[in-house]
Amino acid sequence: MTATHTRPEAGAGGSSAVESDSGTRGGSRERRAPGKPPGRPPGRRTGPAGQGLRDVLALVLLPVPLLVATLPAAFAGGGTRRWFGGRGESQRAEAQAARDAAAEAFYELDTAQRDLKISIETINAVDNSPRGRKAAEDFAALGRRIDDVSHAYITAVDAHDLDRDDLEPSVAASARTELTRAKDDLVRVKGELDRFGQGLGTLLGSAETQLARLAPAVERARQALLGASNALDAVRAAGLRADELAARLAALAPELTKLNQGAGKHGVAETLQRADVVLRDAEALRAEAERLPERAAEIDRRLVSLRTRAQALTTRAGSVEPVLSELRRRFSAACWQDLQPVPEQAAVNVTQAEEKLAEAAKARDEQRWADATSRLSTVRALLNAVDEAVSAAGDRLQRLDAVAKDPQQEIERTRFAVRDAQRLAMAGRHTPDPRHARPLDDSVARLDRAVAGLEGRHPDYWHFLTETEAVRQTAARVVSDIREERGGGA
């Protein structure tokens, strides 16, 4: 665009021959046009037509050389006013473009910093690991660099009024340089910020995952506590006190208070952990409360059953003495000496079992379920011991009777077990493995000695039976070792 297409604009501090008294852009204060006679009374005003006539007359009355010198100045705006489209206006436009570009870069940097700050706060709320702390420190360092370049940008903007009418081209050029430098610095730091944000992907993803878990975890914990409370109420309505369960539920009340205070006070990780603990404990409480009626009924059944068993064992224990008498009459002392304490020990155990039964019944009446269960377990162990001892006496007499009538059956049974192990040890081999052959050879010799011990007037049949049992166990162990080795090699 050329100068003829533009409108002249008044500069600051100058006046033009074609400018009216109040036509300046700076405001409404009067400017005195060139050629205006001084000393005119201030109250007398001159109209626009009269003022224009005086300006023309002043120019006509000037000498020719002065007129020639005055005309260019008049059209040039009094030496201070410039037309649009000139070099000065181009410098101004470039400076304003640089200012706009810097402003855009500043806005983008500020937006990116705000967004990333939210990410850092999310990470800090969840992750207290060294990586999380380092991310916060690095972001703080970036923030200081952002402050520096932002300060430089604001200083550059404040230093130059690019909208002034009398802006000098040199000032516009300087402003453009400073604003361009500020924009470049803003863009550079924005790039650093973007790269830093990209490096937070793993930390941020983990933090967001935990935050997403937070509300559901807390709600599940609350619902579990409510379920435990309802189950406990139902148990009490059925006439069961459940004092222990009530105490455990009351102990969870402070944890519920902390859950309600939220992650803002206790942190996300701690709140998630607390929610998991409360959920687990509350669900265990609810399950125990729901099983309590069944548990009470089971304790009642066990009390009746163990009382009946104790009475039956008392009767059976009375039969041990006649068995021992038969053993003493027919067999050597080695066959029955270890059974001598059985009657007395059986009576003691039965008495202790009856005492524990009474304690269990009392604990059941007082609804001390754990104590009742513990006492019943003790009763069962005592009665098992009595049962084994009484059964051992009867079994001893039966086995001794059988071997005394026909020891050959026990001998053949044992020899068959040894021969079966020997065949397996020789399978696929010319010579057996010494690890297998040696214990089998020892077993054969041991069996021969046990058979030889049956000769005499009063043979120790019980020693014979224990020896044959030991030989069979050795043979079974060799067979197991061989099969394990061959199975592993296959």
CSV table of C-alpha atoms in Angstrom, one decimal:
chain,number,residue,atom,x,y,z
A,1,MET,CA,0.0,0.0,0.0
A,2,THR,CA,1.3,3.4,-0.9
A,3,ALA,CA,1.2,6.6,1.1
A,4,THR,CA,-1.8,7.9,-1.0
A,5,HIS,CA,-3.9,5.1,0.3
A,6,THR,CA,-3.3,5.9,3.9
A,7,ARG,CA,-4.6,8.4,6.4
A,8,PRO,CA,-2.0,10.7,8.1
A,9,GLU,CA,-1.8,10.2,11.8
A,10,ALA,CA,-0.7,12.9,14.3
A,11,GLY,CA,2.4,12.3,16.2
A,12,ALA,CA,2.8,13.1,19.9
A,13,GLY,CA,3.9,16.7,20.6
A,14,GLY,CA,3.6,18.1,17.0
A,15,SER,CA,0.8,19.6,14.9
A,16,SER,CA,-0.1,19.7,11.2
A,17,ALA,CA,-1.3,22.5,8.9
A,18,VAL,CA,-4.3,20.4,8.0
A,19,GLU,CA,-5.1,19.5,11.7
A,20,SER,CA,-8.0,21.1,13.5
A,21,ASP,CA,-7.7,22.5,17.0
A,22,SER,CA,-9.2,19.4,18.7
A,23,GLY,CA,-8.2,16.7,16.1
A,24,THR,CA,-5.3,15.1,17.9
A,25,ARG,CA,-5.5,11.4,19.0
A,26,GLY,CA,-4.1,12.2,22.4
A,27,GLY,CA,-7.2,13.9,23.7
A,28,SER,CA,-9.2,17.2,23.5
A,29,ARG,CA,-6.5,19.7,24.6
A,30,GLU,CA,-6.0,22.5,22.1
A,31,ARG,CA,-2.9,22.7,20.0
A,32,ARG,CA,-1.9,26.0,18.4
A,33,ALA,CA,-1.4,25.8,14.7
A,34,PRO,CA,1.5,27.4,13.0
A,35,GLY,CA,0.9,31.1,12.1
A,36,LYS,CA,-1.6,31.8,14.9
A,37,PRO,CA,-1.0,35.4,16.2
A,38,PRO,CA,-0.1,35.4,19.9
A,39,GLY,CA,-1.9,37.6,22.4
A,40,ARG,CA,-5.5,37.0,21.2
A,41,PRO,CA,-7.9,37.4,24.0
A,42,PRO,CA,-8.8,34.0,25.5
A,43,GLY,CA,-12.5,34.6,25.5
A,44,ARG,CA,-12.7,35.2,21.8
A,45,ARG,CA,-13.2,32.1,19.7
A,46,THR,CA,-12.8,31.8,16.0
A,47,GLY,CA,-14.9,29.5,13.9
A,48,PRO,CA,-13.4,26.8,11.7
A,49,ALA,CA,-14.0,28.8,8.5
A,50,GLY,CA,-12.1,31.8,9.9
A,51,GLN,CA,-9.3,29.7,11.1
A,52,GLY,CA,-8.8,28.0,7.7
A,53,LEU,CA,-8.9,31.4,6.0
A,54,ARG,CA,-6.2,32.8,8.3
A,55,ASP,CA,-4.0,29.7,7.6
A,56,VAL,CA,-4.3,30.3,3.8
A,57,LEU,CA,-3.5,34.0,4.1
A,58,ALA,CA,-0.5,33.3,6.3
A,59,LEU,CA,0.9,31.0,3.6
A,60,VAL,CA,0.2,33.4,0.8
A,61,LEU,CA,1.8,36.3,2.7
A,62,LEU,CA,5.0,34.3,3.4
A,63,PRO,CA,8.0,35.0,1.1
A,64,VAL,CA,8.4,32.4,-1.7
A,65,PRO,CA,11.5,30.7,-0.3
A,66,LEU,CA,9.9,30.3,3.1
A,67,LEU,CA,6.7,29.0,1.5
A,68,VAL,CA,8.7,26.4,-0.4
A,69,ALA,CA,10.3,25.4,2.8
A,70,THR,CA,7.1,25.3,4.8
A,71,LEU,CA,5.0,23.2,2.4
A,72,PRO,CA,7.0,19.9,2.7
A,73,ALA,CA,6.9,20.3,6.4
A,74,ALA,CA,3.2,20.8,6.4
A,75,PHE,CA,2.5,17.7,4.3
A,76,ALA,CA,5.0,15.7,6.4
A,77,GLY,CA,3.0,16.3,9.6
A,78,GLY,CA,5.2,19.0,11.1
A,79,GLY,CA,8.3,16.7,11.2
A,80,THR,CA,6.8,14.2,13.7
A,81,ARG,CA,3.7,12.7,12.1
A,82,ARG,CA,4.1,9.7,9.8
A,83,TRP,CA,1.8,8.2,7.2
A,84,PHE,CA,0.7,4.5,7.4
A,85,GLY,CA,2.7,2.1,5.2
A,86,GLY,CA,6.1,3.7,5.7
A,87,ARG,CA,9.2,2.0,7.1
A,88,GLY,CA,8.3,3.0,10.7
A,89,GLU,CA,4.9,1.4,10.5
A,90,SER,CA,6.5,-1.8,9.1
A,91,GLN,CA,8.8,-1.9,12.1
A,92,ARG,CA,5.9,-1.4,14.4
A,93,ALA,CA,3.9,-4.3,12.7
A,94,GLU,CA,6.9,-6.7,13.0
A,95,ALA,CA,7.3,-5.8,16.7
A,96,GLN,CA,3.6,-6.3,17.3
A,97,ALA,CA,3.7,-9.7,15.5
A,98,ALA,CA,6.7,-10.6,17.7
A,99,ARG,CA,4.7,-9.6,20.8
A,100,ASP,CA,1.7,-11.7,19.7
A,101,ALA,CA,3.9,-14.7,19.0
A,102,ALA,CA,5.5,-14.3,22.5
A,103,ALA,CA,2.1,-14.0,24.1
A,104,GLU,CA,1.0,-17.2,22.4
A,105,ALA,CA,4.1,-19.0,23.6
A,106,PHE,CA,3.6,-17.7,27.1
A,107,TYR,CA,0.0,-18.9,27.1
A,108,GLU,CA,1.0,-22.3,25.9
A,109,LEU,CA,3.7,-22.6,28.5
A,110,ASP,CA,1.5,-21.5,31.3
A,111,THR,CA,-1.2,-24.0,30.2
A,112,ALA,CA,1.2,-26.9,30.0
A,113,GLN,CA,2.7,-26.0,33.4
A,114,ARG,CA,-0.8,-26.0,35.0
A,115,ASP,CA,-1.7,-29.3,33.4
A,116,LEU,CA,1.6,-30.9,34.5
A,117,LYS,CA,1.2,-29.5,38.0
A,118,ILE,CA,-2.0,-31.5,38.4
A,119,SER,CA,-0.1,-34.6,37.3
A,120,ILE,CA,2.7,-34.0,39.8
A,121,GLU,CA,0.1,-33.4,42.6
A,122,THR,CA,-1.5,-36.7,41.6
A,123,ILE,CA,1.8,-38.6,41.8
A,124,ASN,CA,2.8,-36.9,45.1
A,125,ALA,CA,-0.6,-37.9,46.6
A,126,VAL,CA,0.1,-41.6,45.9
A,127,ASP,CA,3.8,-42.2,45.4
A,128,ASN,CA,6.3,-41.4,48.2
A,129,SER,CA,9.1,-43.5,46.6
A,130,PRO,CA,12.4,-42.0,45.6
A,131,ARG,CA,11.2,-41.8,42.0
A,132,GLY,CA,8.1,-39.8,43.0
A,133,ARG,CA,10.1,-37.4,45.2
A,134,LYS,CA,12.6,-36.9,42.3
A,135,ALA,CA,9.8,-36.1,39.9
A,136,ALA,CA,8.5,-33.4,42.3
A,137,GLU,CA,12.1,-31.9,42.7
A,138,ASP,CA,12.6,-31.9,38.9
A,139,PHE,CA,9.3,-30.2,38.4
A,140,ALA,CA,10.2,-27.5,40.9
A,141,ALA,CA,13.5,-26.9,39.1
A,142,LEU,CA,11.6,-26.6,35.8
A,143,GLY,CA,9.2,-24.2,37.6
A,144,ARG,CA,12.1,-21.9,38.5
A,145,ARG,CA,13.3,-21.8,34.8
A,146,ILE,CA,9.7,-21.1,33.7
A,147,ASP,CA,9.6,-18.2,36.2
A,148,ASP,CA,12.8,-16.8,34.7
A,149,VAL,CA,11.7,-16.9,31.1
A,150,SER,CA,8.3,-15.6,32.0
A,151,HIS,CA,9.8,-12.7,33.9
A,152,ALA,CA,11.9,-11.9,30.9
A,153,TYR,CA,8.9,-11.9,28.6
A,154,ILE,CA,6.8,-9.7,30.9
A,155,THR,CA,9.7,-7.3,31.3
A,156,ALA,CA,10.0,-7.1,27.5
A,157,VAL,CA,6.3,-6.4,27.0
A,158,ASP,CA,6.2,-3.8,29.7
A,159,ALA,CA,9.3,-2.0,28.4
A,160,HIS,CA,7.8,-1.1,25.0
A,161,ASP,CA,4.4,0.5,24.2
A,162,LEU,CA,4.0,-0.7,20.6
A,163,ASP,CA,0.7,1.2,20.3
A,164,ARG,CA,2.2,4.7,20.7
A,165,ASP,CA,1.7,7.1,17.9
A,166,ASP,CA,5.2,8.4,18.1
A,167,LEU,CA,7.0,5.0,18.2
A,168,GLU,CA,10.4,5.3,16.7
A,169,PRO,CA,11.5,2.6,14.2
A,170,SER,CA,14.7,1.9,16.2
A,171,VAL,CA,12.6,1.3,19.3
A,172,ALA,CA,10.3,-1.0,17.4
A,173,ALA,CA,13.2,-3.0,16.1
A,174,SER,CA,14.7,-3.3,19.5
A,175,ALA,CA,11.3,-4.4,20.9
A,176,ARG,CA,10.9,-7.0,18.2
A,177,THR,CA,14.4,-8.4,19.0
A,178,GLU,CA,13.7,-8.7,22.7
A,179,LEU,CA,10.2,-10.2,22.2
A,180,THR,CA,11.5,-12.7,19.7
A,181,ARG,CA,14.2,-13.7,22.2
A,182,ALA,CA,11.6,-14.0,24.9
A,183,LYS,CA,9.4,-16.1,22.6
A,184,ASP,CA,12.3,-18.5,21.8
A,185,ASP,CA,13.1,-18.9,25.4
A,186,LEU,CA,9.5,-19.7,26.2
A,187,VAL,CA,9.3,-22.2,23.4
A,188,ARG,CA,12.5,-23.9,24.6
A,189,VAL,CA,11.4,-24.3,28.2
A,190,LYS,CA,8.0,-25.5,26.9
A,191,GLY,CA,9.9,-28.3,25.0
A,192,GLU,CA,11.7,-29.2,28.2
A,193,LEU,CA,8.4,-29.3,30.1
A,194,ASP,CA,6.8,-31.5,27.4
A,195,ARG,CA,9.7,-34.0,27.5
A,196,PHE,CA,9.6,-34.0,31.3
A,197,GLY,CA,5.8,-34.8,31.2
A,198,GLN,CA,6.4,-37.6,28.7
A,199,GLY,CA,8.8,-39.2,31.2
A,200,LEU,CA,6.1,-39.3,33.9
A,201,GLY,CA,4.0,-41.8,32.0
A,202,THR,CA,4.7,-44.8,34.3
A,203,LEU,CA,4.5,-42.9,37.5
A,204,LEU,CA,1.3,-41.1,36.5
A,205,GLY,CA,-0.4,-44.2,35.2
A,206,SER,CA,0.3,-46.0,38.5
A,207,ALA,CA,-0.9,-43.1,40.5
A,208,GLU,CA,-4.1,-42.7,38.5
A,209,THR,CA,-4.7,-46.4,38.9
A,210,GLN,CA,-4.5,-46.2,42.6
A,211,LEU,CA,-6.7,-43.1,42.7
A,212,ALA,CA,-9.2,-45.0,40.6
A,213,ARG,CA,-9.1,-47.8,43.2
A,214,LEU,CA,-9.5,-45.5,46.1
A,215,ALA,CA,-13.2,-44.8,46.1
A,216,PRO,CA,-14.4,-48.3,45.4
A,217,ALA,CA,-12.0,-49.8,48.0
A,218,VAL,CA,-13.3,-47.4,50.7
A,219,GLU,CA,-16.9,-48.2,49.8
A,220,ARG,CA,-16.3,-51.9,49.9
A,221,ALA,CA,-14.8,-51.6,53.3
A,222,ARG,CA,-17.8,-49.6,54.6
A,223,GLN,CA,-20.2,-52.1,53.2
A,224,ALA,CA,-18.2,-55.0,54.7
A,225,LEU,CA,-18.5,-53.3,58.1
A,226,LEU,CA,-22.2,-52.8,57.6
A,227,GLY,CA,-22.6,-56.5,56.7
A,228,ALA,CA,-20.6,-57.6,59.8
A,229,SER,CA,-22.8,-55.3,62.0
A,230,ASN,CA,-26.0,-56.7,60.6
A,231,ALA,CA,-24.8,-60.3,61.0
A,232,LEU,CA,-23.9,-59.6,64.6
A,233,ASP,CA,-27.4,-58.1,65.2
A,234,ALA,CA,-29.0,-61.2,63.8
A,235,VAL,CA,-26.9,-63.4,66.1
A,236,ARG,CA,-27.9,-61.5,69.1
A,237,ALA,CA,-31.6,-61.6,68.0
A,238,ALA,CA,-31.2,-65.4,68.1
A,239,GLY,CA,-30.1,-65.3,71.8
A,240,LEU,CA,-26.3,-65.5,71.3
A,241,ARG,CA,-24.3,-62.8,72.9
A,242,ALA,CA,-21.2,-63.0,70.6
A,243,ASP,CA,-19.2,-60.7,73.0
A,244,GLU,CA,-15.9,-61.5,71.4
A,245,LEU,CA,-17.2,-60.7,67.9
A,246,ALA,CA,-18.7,-57.5,69.2
A,247,ALA,CA,-15.4,-56.4,70.7
A,248,ARG,CA,-13.6,-57.1,67.5
A,249,LEU,CA,-16.1,-55.1,65.6
A,250,ALA,CA,-15.8,-52.2,68.0
A,251,ALA,CA,-12.0,-52.3,67.5
A,252,LEU,CA,-12.6,-51.5,63.8
A,253,ALA,CA,-14.4,-48.2,64.6
A,254,PRO,CA,-11.3,-46.0,64.7
A,255,GLU,CA,-10.3,-47.5,61.3
A,256,LEU,CA,-13.6,-46.5,59.9
A,257,THR,CA,-13.2,-43.0,61.2
A,258,LYS,CA,-9.8,-42.7,59.4
A,259,LEU,CA,-11.4,-44.0,56.2
A,260,ASN,CA,-14.1,-41.3,56.5
A,261,GLN,CA,-11.4,-38.7,56.9
A,262,GLY,CA,-10.2,-39.6,53.5
A,263,ALA,CA,-6.9,-39.7,51.6
A,264,GLY,CA,-6.5,-36.0,51.9
A,265,LYS,CA,-5.4,-36.5,55.5
A,266,HIS,CA,-3.9,-39.9,55.5
A,267,GLY,CA,-2.6,-40.3,51.9
A,268,VAL,CA,-3.8,-42.5,49.1
A,269,ALA,CA,-1.5,-45.5,49.7
A,270,GLU,CA,-2.2,-45.6,53.5
A,271,THR,CA,-6.0,-45.3,52.9
A,272,LEU,CA,-6.0,-48.1,50.3
A,273,GLN,CA,-4.1,-50.3,52.7
A,274,ARG,CA,-6.4,-49.5,55.6
A,275,ALA,CA,-9.5,-50.2,53.4
A,276,ASP,CA,-8.1,-53.6,52.5
A,277,VAL,CA,-7.4,-54.5,56.2
A,278,VAL,CA,-10.9,-53.3,57.2
A,279,LEU,CA,-12.5,-55.2,54.4
A,280,ARG,CA,-10.7,-58.4,55.3
A,281,ASP,CA,-11.4,-58.2,59.1
A,282,ALA,CA,-15.0,-57.2,58.5
A,283,GLU,CA,-15.7,-60.0,56.2
A,284,ALA,CA,-14.1,-62.5,58.6
A,285,LEU,CA,-16.3,-61.1,61.4
A,286,ARG,CA,-19.4,-61.4,59.2
A,287,ALA,CA,-18.5,-65.0,58.3
A,288,GLU,CA,-17.9,-66.0,61.9
A,289,ALA,CA,-21.2,-64.3,63.0
A,290,GLU,CA,-23.1,-66.2,60.4
A,291,ARG,CA,-21.5,-69.5,61.4
A,292,LEU,CA,-22.1,-68.9,65.1
A,293,PRO,CA,-25.5,-70.6,65.4
A,294,GLU,CA,-24.1,-73.6,63.5
A,295,ARG,CA,-21.0,-73.5,65.7
A,296,ALA,CA,-23.1,-73.6,68.8
A,297,ALA,CA,-25.1,-76.5,67.5
A,298,GLU,CA,-22.0,-78.4,66.6
A,299,ILE,CA,-20.5,-77.9,70.1
A,300,ASP,CA,-23.8,-79.3,71.5
A,301,ARG,CA,-23.5,-82.4,69.3
A,302,ARG,CA,-19.8,-82.9,70.2
A,303,LEU,CA,-20.6,-82.7,73.9
A,304,VAL,CA,-23.2,-85.4,73.6
A,305,SER,CA,-21.0,-87.6,71.4
A,306,LEU,CA,-17.9,-87.3,73.6
A,307,ARG,CA,-19.9,-88.0,76.8
A,308,THR,CA,-21.2,-91.2,75.2
A,309,ARG,CA,-17.7,-92.2,74.0
A,310,ALA,CA,-16.3,-91.6,77.5
A,311,GLN,CA,-18.9,-93.9,79.0
A,312,ALA,CA,-18.2,-96.6,76.4
A,313,LEU,CA,-14.4,-96.4,77.0
A,314,THR,CA,-14.9,-96.7,80.7
A,315,THR,CA,-16.7,-100.0,80.1
A,316,ARG,CA,-14.0,-101.2,77.6
A,317,ALA,CA,-11.1,-100.2,80.0
A,318,GLY,CA,-12.6,-102.6,82.4
A,319,SER,CA,-11.9,-105.5,80.0
A,320,VAL,CA,-8.2,-104.8,79.8
A,321,GLU,CA,-7.4,-106.5,83.1
A,322,PRO,CA,-8.8,-109.9,82.0
A,323,VAL,CA,-6.8,-109.6,78.7
A,324,LEU,CA,-3.6,-109.0,80.6
A,325,SER,CA,-4.4,-111.9,82.8
A,326,GLU,CA,-4.7,-114.2,79.8
A,327,LEU,CA,-1.5,-112.8,78.3
A,328,ARG,CA,0.4,-113.4,81.6
A,329,ARG,CA,-0.9,-116.9,81.8
A,330,ARG,CA,-0.1,-118.1,78.3
A,331,PHE,CA,2.9,-116.0,77.1
A,332,SER,CA,6.3,-114.9,78.3
A,333,ALA,CA,6.7,-111.6,80.2
A,334,ALA,CA,8.2,-109.9,77.1
A,335,CYS,CA,4.8,-110.3,75.4
A,336,TRP,CA,2.8,-108.3,77.9
A,337,GLN,CA,5.0,-106.2,80.2
A,338,ASP,CA,4.6,-103.0,78.2
A,339,LEU,CA,0.8,-103.3,78.6
A,340,GLN,CA,0.8,-103.4,82.4
A,341,PRO,CA,0.1,-99.6,82.9
A,342,VAL,CA,-2.9,-99.7,80.4
A,343,PRO,CA,-5.8,-100.1,82.9
A,344,GLU,CA,-4.6,-97.5,85.3
A,345,GLN,CA,-3.7,-95.0,82.6
A,346,ALA,CA,-7.0,-95.6,80.9
A,347,ALA,CA,-8.9,-94.8,84.1
A,348,VAL,CA,-6.9,-91.6,84.6
A,349,ASN,CA,-7.5,-90.5,81.0
A,350,VAL,CA,-11.2,-91.1,81.2
A,351,THR,CA,-11.4,-89.1,84.4
A,352,GLN,CA,-9.6,-86.2,82.9
A,353,ALA,CA,-11.8,-86.4,79.8
A,354,GLU,CA,-14.9,-86.2,82.0
A,355,GLU,CA,-13.5,-83.1,83.8
A,356,LYS,CA,-12.7,-81.4,80.5
A,357,LEU,CA,-16.2,-82.2,79.3
A,358,ALA,CA,-17.7,-80.4,82.3
A,359,GLU,CA,-15.5,-77.4,81.6
A,360,ALA,CA,-16.6,-77.4,77.9
A,361,ALA,CA,-20.2,-77.5,78.9
A,362,LYS,CA,-19.7,-74.6,81.2
A,363,ALA,CA,-18.0,-72.6,78.5
A,364,ARG,CA,-20.8,-73.4,76.1
A,365,ASP,CA,-23.4,-72.2,78.6
A,366,GLU,CA,-21.4,-68.9,79.0
A,367,GLN,CA,-21.0,-68.7,75.2
A,368,ARG,CA,-17.2,-68.8,75.4
A,369,TRP,CA,-17.0,-70.6,72.1
A,370,ALA,CA,-13.3,-70.7,71.7
A,371,ASP,CA,-12.8,-72.1,75.2
A,372,ALA,CA,-15.5,-74.7,74.7
A,373,THR,CA,-13.9,-75.8,71.4
A,374,SER,CA,-10.5,-76.0,73.0
A,375,ARG,CA,-11.8,-78.2,75.9
A,376,LEU,CA,-13.5,-80.5,73.5
A,377,SER,CA,-10.4,-81.0,71.5
A,378,THR,CA,-8.5,-82.0,74.7
A,379,VAL,CA,-11.3,-84.5,75.6
A,380,ARG,CA,-11.0,-86.0,72.2
A,381,ALA,CA,-7.3,-86.5,72.5
A,382,LEU,CA,-7.6,-88.1,75.9
A,383,LEU,CA,-10.3,-90.5,74.7
A,384,ASN,CA,-8.2,-91.4,71.6
A,385,ALA,CA,-5.3,-92.4,73.8
A,386,VAL,CA,-7.6,-94.6,75.9
A,387,ASP,CA,-9.1,-96.2,72.8
A,388,GLU,CA,-5.6,-97.0,71.4
A,389,ALA,CA,-4.3,-98.4,74.6
A,390,VAL,CA,-7.4,-100.6,75.2
A,391,SER,CA,-7.4,-101.7,71.6
A,392,ALA,CA,-3.7,-102.5,71.8
A,393,ALA,CA,-4.2,-105.0,74.6
A,394,GLY,CA,-7.0,-106.9,72.8
A,395,ASP,CA,-5.0,-106.8,69.5
A,396,ARG,CA,-1.9,-108.1,71.2
A,397,LEU,CA,-3.7,-111.1,72.5
A,398,GLN,CA,-5.3,-111.8,69.1
A,399,ARG,CA,-2.0,-111.6,67.2
A,400,LEU,CA,-0.1,-113.7,69.7
A,401,ASP,CA,-2.8,-116.4,69.6
A,402,ALA,CA,-2.5,-116.5,65.8
A,403,VAL,CA,1.2,-116.8,65.6
A,404,ALA,CA,1.3,-119.3,68.4
A,405,LYS,CA,-1.0,-121.6,66.5
A,406,ASP,CA,0.8,-121.2,63.1
A,407,PRO,CA,3.9,-119.1,62.9
A,408,GLN,CA,4.6,-120.4,59.3
A,409,GLN,CA,1.9,-118.0,57.9
A,410,GLU,CA,3.8,-115.0,59.3
A,411,ILE,CA,7.1,-116.4,58.0
A,412,GLU,CA,5.9,-116.9,54.5
A,413,ARG,CA,4.2,-113.5,54.4
A,414,THR,CA,7.5,-111.9,55.3
A,415,ARG,CA,9.7,-114.0,52.9
A,416,PHE,CA,7.3,-113.1,50.0
A,417,ALA,CA,7.8,-109.4,50.7
A,418,VAL,CA,11.6,-109.8,50.7
A,419,ARG,CA,11.7,-112.0,47.5
A,420,ASP,CA,9.4,-109.5,45.7
A,421,ALA,CA,11.9,-106.7,46.5
A,422,GLN,CA,14.8,-108.9,45.4
A,423,ARG,CA,13.2,-109.6,42.0
A,424,LEU,CA,12.6,-105.9,41.4
A,425,ALA,CA,16.2,-105.1,42.4
A,426,MET,CA,17.5,-107.6,39.8
A,427,ALA,CA,15.1,-106.6,37.0
A,428,GLY,CA,17.2,-105.5,34.0
A,429,ARG,CA,20.5,-106.0,35.8
A,430,HIS,CA,23.1,-108.8,36.1
A,431,THR,CA,24.0,-107.7,39.6
A,432,PRO,CA,21.9,-105.7,42.0
A,433,ASP,CA,22.7,-102.2,43.2
A,434,PRO,CA,24.6,-102.5,46.5
A,435,ARG,CA,22.3,-99.8,47.9
A,436,HIS,CA,19.4,-102.2,47.5
A,437,ALA,CA,21.1,-105.5,47.9
A,438,ARG,CA,22.6,-104.8,51.3
A,439,PRO,CA,19.4,-104.0,53.2
A,440,LEU,CA,17.6,-106.9,51.6
A,441,ASP,CA,20.4,-109.3,52.6
A,442,ASP,CA,20.3,-108.0,56.1
A,443,SER,CA,16.5,-108.5,56.2
A,444,VAL,CA,16.9,-112.1,55.2
A,445,ALA,CA,19.4,-112.7,58.0
A,446,ARG,CA,17.1,-110.9,60.4
A,447,LEU,CA,14.2,-113.0,59.5
A,448,ASP,CA,16.2,-116.2,60.0
A,449,ARG,CA,17.2,-115.1,63.5
A,450,ALA,CA,13.6,-114.3,64.3
A,451,VAL,CA,12.5,-117.8,63.1
A,452,ALA,CA,15.3,-119.4,65.2
A,453,GLY,CA,14.0,-117.5,68.2
A,454,LEU,CA,10.8,-119.5,68.1
A,455,GLU,CA,12.6,-122.6,69.2
A,456,GLY,CA,12.5,-123.3,72.9
A,457,ARG,CA,9.9,-123.8,75.7
A,458,HIS,CA,8.7,-120.3,76.0
A,459,PRO,CA,9.3,-118.4,72.7
A,460,ASP,CA,9.0,-114.7,72.6
A,461,TYR,CA,6.2,-114.5,70.0
A,462,TRP,CA,6.0,-110.7,70.3
A,463,HIS,CA,9.6,-110.2,69.5
A,464,PHE,CA,9.1,-112.5,66.5
A,465,LEU,CA,6.1,-110.4,65.3
A,466,THR,CA,8.0,-107.1,65.7
A,467,GLU,CA,11.0,-108.5,63.8
A,468,THR,CA,8.9,-109.7,60.9
A,469,GLU,CA,7.1,-106.4,60.7
A,470,ALA,CA,10.4,-104.6,60.6
A,471,VAL,CA,11.7,-106.8,57.8
A,472,ARG,CA,8.5,-106.2,55.7
A,473,GLN,CA,9.0,-102.4,56.2
A,474,THR,CA,12.6,-102.6,55.0
A,475,ALA,CA,11.5,-104.5,51.9
A,476,ALA,CA,8.8,-102.0,51.2
A,477,ARG,CA,11.2,-99.1,51.6
A,478,VAL,CA,13.7,-100.7,49.0
A,479,VAL,CA,10.9,-101.2,46.6
A,480,SER,CA,9.8,-97.6,46.9
A,481,ASP,CA,13.4,-96.4,46.4
A,482,ILE,CA,13.8,-98.5,43.2
A,483,ARG,CA,10.6,-97.4,41.7
A,484,GLU,CA,11.3,-93.7,42.5
A,485,GLU,CA,14.8,-93.9,40.9
A,486,ARG,CA,13.6,-95.7,37.8
A,487,GLY,CA,10.6,-93.4,37.5
A,488,GLY,CA,12.9,-90.3,37.7
A,489,GLY,CA,15.3,-91.7,35.1
A,490,ALA,CA,12.5,-92.4,32.7
